[in-house]
Coordinates of C-alpha atoms and ligand atoms in Angstrom, one line a residue:
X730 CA 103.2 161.7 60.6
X731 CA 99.7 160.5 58.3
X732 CA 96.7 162.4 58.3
X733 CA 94.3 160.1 57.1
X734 CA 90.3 160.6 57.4
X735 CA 88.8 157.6 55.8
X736 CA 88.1 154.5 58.7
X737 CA 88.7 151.9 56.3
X738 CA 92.3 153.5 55.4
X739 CA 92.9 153.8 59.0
X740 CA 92.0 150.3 59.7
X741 CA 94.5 149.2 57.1
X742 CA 97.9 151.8 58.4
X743 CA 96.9 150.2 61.7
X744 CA 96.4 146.5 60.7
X745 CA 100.4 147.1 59.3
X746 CA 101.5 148.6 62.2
X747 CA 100.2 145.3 63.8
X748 CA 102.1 143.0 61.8
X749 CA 105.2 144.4 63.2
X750 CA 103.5 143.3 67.2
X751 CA 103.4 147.3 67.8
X752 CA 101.4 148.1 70.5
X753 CA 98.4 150.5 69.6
X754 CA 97.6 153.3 71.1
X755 CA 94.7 156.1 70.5
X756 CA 93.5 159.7 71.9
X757 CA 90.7 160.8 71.2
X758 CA 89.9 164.6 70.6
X759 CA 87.6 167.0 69.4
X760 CA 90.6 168.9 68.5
X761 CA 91.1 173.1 69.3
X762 CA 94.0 171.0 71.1
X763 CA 96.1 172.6 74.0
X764 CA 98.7 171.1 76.5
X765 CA 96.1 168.9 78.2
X766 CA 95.6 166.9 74.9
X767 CA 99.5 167.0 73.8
X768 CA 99.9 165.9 77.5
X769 CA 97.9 162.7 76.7
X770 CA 99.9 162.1 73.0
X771 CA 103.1 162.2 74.8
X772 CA 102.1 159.6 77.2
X773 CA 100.8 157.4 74.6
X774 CA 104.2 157.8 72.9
X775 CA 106.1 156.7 76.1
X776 CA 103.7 153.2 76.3
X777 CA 103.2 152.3 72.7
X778 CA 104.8 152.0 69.6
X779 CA 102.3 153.3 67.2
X780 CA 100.2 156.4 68.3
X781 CA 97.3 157.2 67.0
X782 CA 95.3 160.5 67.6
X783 CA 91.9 161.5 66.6
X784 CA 90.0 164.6 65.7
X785 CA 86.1 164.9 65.0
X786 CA 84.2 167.2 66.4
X787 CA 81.1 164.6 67.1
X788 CA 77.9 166.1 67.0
X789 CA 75.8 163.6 68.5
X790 CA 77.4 164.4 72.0
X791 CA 76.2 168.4 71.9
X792 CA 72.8 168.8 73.2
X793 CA 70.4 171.1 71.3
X794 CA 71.0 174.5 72.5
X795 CA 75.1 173.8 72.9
X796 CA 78.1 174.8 71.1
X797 CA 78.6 172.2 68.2
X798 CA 78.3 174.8 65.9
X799 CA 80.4 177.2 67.5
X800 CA 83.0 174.8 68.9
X801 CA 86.3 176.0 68.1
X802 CA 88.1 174.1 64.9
X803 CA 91.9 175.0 64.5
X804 CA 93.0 172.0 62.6
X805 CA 95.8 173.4 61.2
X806 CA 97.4 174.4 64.4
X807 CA 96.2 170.8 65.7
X808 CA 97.7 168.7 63.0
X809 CA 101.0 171.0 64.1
X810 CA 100.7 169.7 67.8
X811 CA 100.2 165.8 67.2
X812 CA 103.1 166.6 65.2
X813 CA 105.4 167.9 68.2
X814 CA 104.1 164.9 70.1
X815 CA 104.9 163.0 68.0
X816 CA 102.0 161.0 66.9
X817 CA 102.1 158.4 63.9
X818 CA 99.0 159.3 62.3
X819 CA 95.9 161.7 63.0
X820 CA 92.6 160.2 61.9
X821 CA 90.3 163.6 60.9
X822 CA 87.3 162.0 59.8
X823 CA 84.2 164.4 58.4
X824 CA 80.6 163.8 59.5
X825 CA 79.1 161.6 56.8
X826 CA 82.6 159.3 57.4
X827 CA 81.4 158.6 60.8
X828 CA 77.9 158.5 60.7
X829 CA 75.9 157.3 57.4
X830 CA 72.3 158.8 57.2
X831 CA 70.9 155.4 57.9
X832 CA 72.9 154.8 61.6
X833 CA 70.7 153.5 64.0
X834 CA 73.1 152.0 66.9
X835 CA 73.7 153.3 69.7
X836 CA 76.1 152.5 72.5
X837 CA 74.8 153.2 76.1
X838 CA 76.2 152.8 79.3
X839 CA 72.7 153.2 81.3
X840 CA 73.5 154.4 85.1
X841 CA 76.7 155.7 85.5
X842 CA 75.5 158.1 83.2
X843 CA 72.1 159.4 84.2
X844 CA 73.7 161.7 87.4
X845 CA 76.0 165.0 87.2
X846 CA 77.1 165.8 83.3
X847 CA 74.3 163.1 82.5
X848 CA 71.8 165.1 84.3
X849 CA 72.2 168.3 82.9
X850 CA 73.7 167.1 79.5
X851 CA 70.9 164.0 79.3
X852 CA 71.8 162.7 75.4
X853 CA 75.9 163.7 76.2
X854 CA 76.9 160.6 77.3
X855 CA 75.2 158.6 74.6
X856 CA 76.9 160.5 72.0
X857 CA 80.2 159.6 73.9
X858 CA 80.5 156.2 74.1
X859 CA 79.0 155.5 70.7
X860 CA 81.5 157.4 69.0
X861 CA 84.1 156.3 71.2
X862 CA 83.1 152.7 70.4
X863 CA 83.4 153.5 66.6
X864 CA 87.1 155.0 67.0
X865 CA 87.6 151.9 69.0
X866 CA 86.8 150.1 66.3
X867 CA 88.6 151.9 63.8
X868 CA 92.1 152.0 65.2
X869 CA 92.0 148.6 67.1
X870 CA 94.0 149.8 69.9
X871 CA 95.6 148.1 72.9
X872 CA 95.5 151.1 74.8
X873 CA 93.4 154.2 74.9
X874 CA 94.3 157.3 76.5
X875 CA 91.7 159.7 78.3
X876 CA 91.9 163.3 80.9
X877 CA 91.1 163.1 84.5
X878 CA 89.5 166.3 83.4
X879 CA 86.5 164.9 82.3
X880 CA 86.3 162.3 85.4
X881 CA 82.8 160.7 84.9
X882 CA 84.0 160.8 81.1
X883 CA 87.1 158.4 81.7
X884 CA 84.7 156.4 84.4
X885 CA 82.2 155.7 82.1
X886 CA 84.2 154.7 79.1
X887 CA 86.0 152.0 81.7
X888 CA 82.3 150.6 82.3
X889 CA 81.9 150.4 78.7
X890 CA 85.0 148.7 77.8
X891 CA 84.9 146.3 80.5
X892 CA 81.3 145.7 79.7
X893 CA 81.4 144.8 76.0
X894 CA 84.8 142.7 77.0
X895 CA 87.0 145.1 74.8
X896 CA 90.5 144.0 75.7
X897 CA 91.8 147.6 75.9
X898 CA 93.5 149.0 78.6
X899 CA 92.1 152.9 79.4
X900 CA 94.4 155.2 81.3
X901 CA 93.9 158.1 82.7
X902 CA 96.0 161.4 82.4
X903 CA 96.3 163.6 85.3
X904 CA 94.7 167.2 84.5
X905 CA 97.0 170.0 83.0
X906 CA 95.9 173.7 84.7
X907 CA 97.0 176.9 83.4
X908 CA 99.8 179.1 85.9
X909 CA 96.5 180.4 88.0
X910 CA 94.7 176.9 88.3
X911 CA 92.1 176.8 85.7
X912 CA 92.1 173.3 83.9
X913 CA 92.5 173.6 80.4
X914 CA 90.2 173.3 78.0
X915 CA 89.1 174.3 74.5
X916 CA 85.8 176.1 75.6
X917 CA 88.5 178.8 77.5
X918 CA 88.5 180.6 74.6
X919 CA 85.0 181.6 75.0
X920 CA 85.6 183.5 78.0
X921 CA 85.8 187.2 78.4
X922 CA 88.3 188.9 80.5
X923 CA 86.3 189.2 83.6
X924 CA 85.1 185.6 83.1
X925 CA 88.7 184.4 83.1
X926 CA 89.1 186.0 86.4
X927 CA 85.7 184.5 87.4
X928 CA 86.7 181.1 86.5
X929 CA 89.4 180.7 88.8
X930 CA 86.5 180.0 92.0
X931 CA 86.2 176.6 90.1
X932 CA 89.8 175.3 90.9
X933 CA 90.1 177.2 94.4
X934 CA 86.7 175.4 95.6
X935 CA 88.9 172.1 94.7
X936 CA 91.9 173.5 96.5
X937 CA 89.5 174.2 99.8
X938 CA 87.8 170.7 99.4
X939 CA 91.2 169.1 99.3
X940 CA 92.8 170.8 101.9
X941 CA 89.3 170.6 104.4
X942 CA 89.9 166.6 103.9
X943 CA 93.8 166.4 104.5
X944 CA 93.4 168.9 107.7
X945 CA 90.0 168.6 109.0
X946 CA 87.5 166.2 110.0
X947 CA 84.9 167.9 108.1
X948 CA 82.8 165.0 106.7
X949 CA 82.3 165.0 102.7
X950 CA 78.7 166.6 103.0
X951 CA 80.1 169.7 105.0
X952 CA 83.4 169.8 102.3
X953 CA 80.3 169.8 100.1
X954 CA 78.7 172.8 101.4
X955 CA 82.1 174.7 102.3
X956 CA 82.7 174.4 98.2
X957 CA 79.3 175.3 97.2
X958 CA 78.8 178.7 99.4
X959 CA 82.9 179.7 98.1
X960 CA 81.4 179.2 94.2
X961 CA 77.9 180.8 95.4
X962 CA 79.8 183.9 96.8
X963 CA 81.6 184.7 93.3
X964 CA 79.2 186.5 90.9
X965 CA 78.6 185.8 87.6
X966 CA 79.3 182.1 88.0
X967 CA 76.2 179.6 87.9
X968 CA 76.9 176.4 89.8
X969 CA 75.1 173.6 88.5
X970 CA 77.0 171.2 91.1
X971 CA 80.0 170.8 93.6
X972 CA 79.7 167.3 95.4
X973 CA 82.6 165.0 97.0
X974 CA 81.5 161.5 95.9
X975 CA 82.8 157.9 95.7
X976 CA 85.8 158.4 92.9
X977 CA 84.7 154.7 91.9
X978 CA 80.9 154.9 91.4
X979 CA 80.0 158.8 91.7
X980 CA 77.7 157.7 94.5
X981 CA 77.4 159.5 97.8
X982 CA 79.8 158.5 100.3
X983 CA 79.1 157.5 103.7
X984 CA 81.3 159.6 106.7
X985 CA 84.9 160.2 105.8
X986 CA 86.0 157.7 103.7
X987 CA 90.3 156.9 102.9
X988 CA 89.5 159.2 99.5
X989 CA 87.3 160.7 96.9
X990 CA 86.4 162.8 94.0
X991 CA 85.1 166.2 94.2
X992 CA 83.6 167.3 91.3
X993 CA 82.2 171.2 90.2
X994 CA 80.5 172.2 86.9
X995 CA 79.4 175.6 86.6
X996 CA 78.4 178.8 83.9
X997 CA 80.1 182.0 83.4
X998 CA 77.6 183.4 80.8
X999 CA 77.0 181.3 78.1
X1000 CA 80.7 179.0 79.1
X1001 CA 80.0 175.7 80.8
X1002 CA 83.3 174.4 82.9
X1003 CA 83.9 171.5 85.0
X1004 CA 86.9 171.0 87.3
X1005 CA 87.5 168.1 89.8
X1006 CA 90.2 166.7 92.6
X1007 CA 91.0 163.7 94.0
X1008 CA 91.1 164.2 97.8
X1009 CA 93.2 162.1 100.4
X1010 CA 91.3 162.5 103.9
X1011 CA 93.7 162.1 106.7
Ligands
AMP1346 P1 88.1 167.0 74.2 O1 88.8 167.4 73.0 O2 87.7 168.1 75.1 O3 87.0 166.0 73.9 O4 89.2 166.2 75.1 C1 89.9 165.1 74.6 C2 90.6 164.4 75.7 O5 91.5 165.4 76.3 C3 89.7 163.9 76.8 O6 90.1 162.7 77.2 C4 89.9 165.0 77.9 O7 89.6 164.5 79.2 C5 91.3 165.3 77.7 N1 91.6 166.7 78.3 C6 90.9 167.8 78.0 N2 91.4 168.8 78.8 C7 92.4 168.3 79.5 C8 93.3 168.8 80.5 N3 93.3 170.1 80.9 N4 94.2 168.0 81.0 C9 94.3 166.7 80.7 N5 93.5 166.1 79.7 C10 92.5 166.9 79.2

């Protein structure tokens, strides 16, 4: 396996790997990696012939007051994991490699964007898809590999691709849960004990919605409401949303529809967690 931080040495190991016709495949990650990202390396290994995985902690997709900072950076224990899976090469770039002081291009994907992580997060998405772009850009891939875990995440970077006619196929993993439910994710680590118990109202809301839209014919406003009072109930937890919406826009659905998305973000202290479900309505 390479470790390689320089883009224009990465563009070259990849322009090689092309000569032989290998198909190109990338995962992007801010690294403090678990099984949710390895989950996403192996599946590139089973579809391409040269993996490529990528760790940078961006800065321009924290808002503020958030954790860029404080976000946890473990890359020695990372590099370990692409390993494992099996990746070709890790591209570790450092700020300045990304981003010279003079940047002034941004890549903005304007409407899917401005409701749920948009709203509360309003500069997030920005920051996303204009260093995605870049690593695009950088590794030339045919295929690019993204969690169900961040749902509007993979949506939006499908709208962007398809937009700027970028000949890359996106596919999306399904989401890897601890024993207990809770989705993984490198911001678990911030959670106290009692937190961690906390958290687990996040994934049961998901298992109610889903099960009130296989067995009921609760409509997706009252699954809606069902999930919201469950999170309100638990204290300590903060819900900034839990909505069942259209798994193809994120806009509000009419009636029952054949299926959906319900998505939940809330706080436990200072933590911010999201969690969502596909449902199937009967
Ligand atoms: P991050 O390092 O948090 O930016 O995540 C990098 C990629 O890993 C994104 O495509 C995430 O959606 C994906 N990911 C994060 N957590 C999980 C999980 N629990 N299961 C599957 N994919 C995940």
């Amino acid at each position: 396996m390479q470790v390689e931080s320089t883009p224009s040495v990465v563009r070259e190991i990849v322009r090689t790997a092309r000569r032989d016709r290998a198909v190109v495949g990338v995962v992007p990650t801010m690294g403090a990696l678990h099984a949710g990202h390895v989950s996403l390396i192996e599946r590139a290994r089973t579809e391409c012939d040269f993996v490529v995985a990528t760790i940078f902690v961006n800065p321009t997709q924290f808002g503020p007051n958030e954790d860029f900072s404080k976000y946890p950076r473990t890359m020695e224990q990372d590099l370990e994991m692409c390993k494992n899976a099996d990746a070709d090469l890790v591209f570790t770039p450092d700020t300045s490699q990304m981003y010279t002081a003079d940047a002034e291009t941004v890549v903005k994907v304007t409407q899917l964007t401005s409701r749920l992580e948009g709203a509360v997060r309003p500069t997030h998405f920005d920051g996303v898809t204009t260093v995605v772009a870049k690593l695009f850009n950088i590794t030339d891939p045919d295929k690019a590999f993204f969690g169900q875990k961040d749902f509007q995440q993979q949506l939006v970077i499908r709208r962007m691709v398809a937009d700027l006619d970028w000949g890359i196929e996106i596919v999306t993993c399904p989401i890897v849960r601890e024993a207990d439910g809770l989705a993984m994710s490198s911001r678990n680590r911030y959670l106290s004990a009692e937190e961690r118990q906390r958290s687990l109202v996040l994934s049961q809301s998901l298992q109610l919605g889903k099960k009130l839209a296989l067995e009921t014919a609760a409509t997706p406003a009252e699954i809606e409401r069902q999930m919201q009072d469950l999170i309100l109930a638990t204290d300590g937890v903060v819900l900034d949303y839990a909505v069942v919406l259209s798994a193809d826009s994120l806009l509000p659905l009419q009636n029952r529809p054949d299926s959906a998305v319900a998505l939940v973000a809330a706080r436990l202290g200072a933590t911010r967690l999201i969690d969502n479900q596909i449902l199937q309505f009967r």
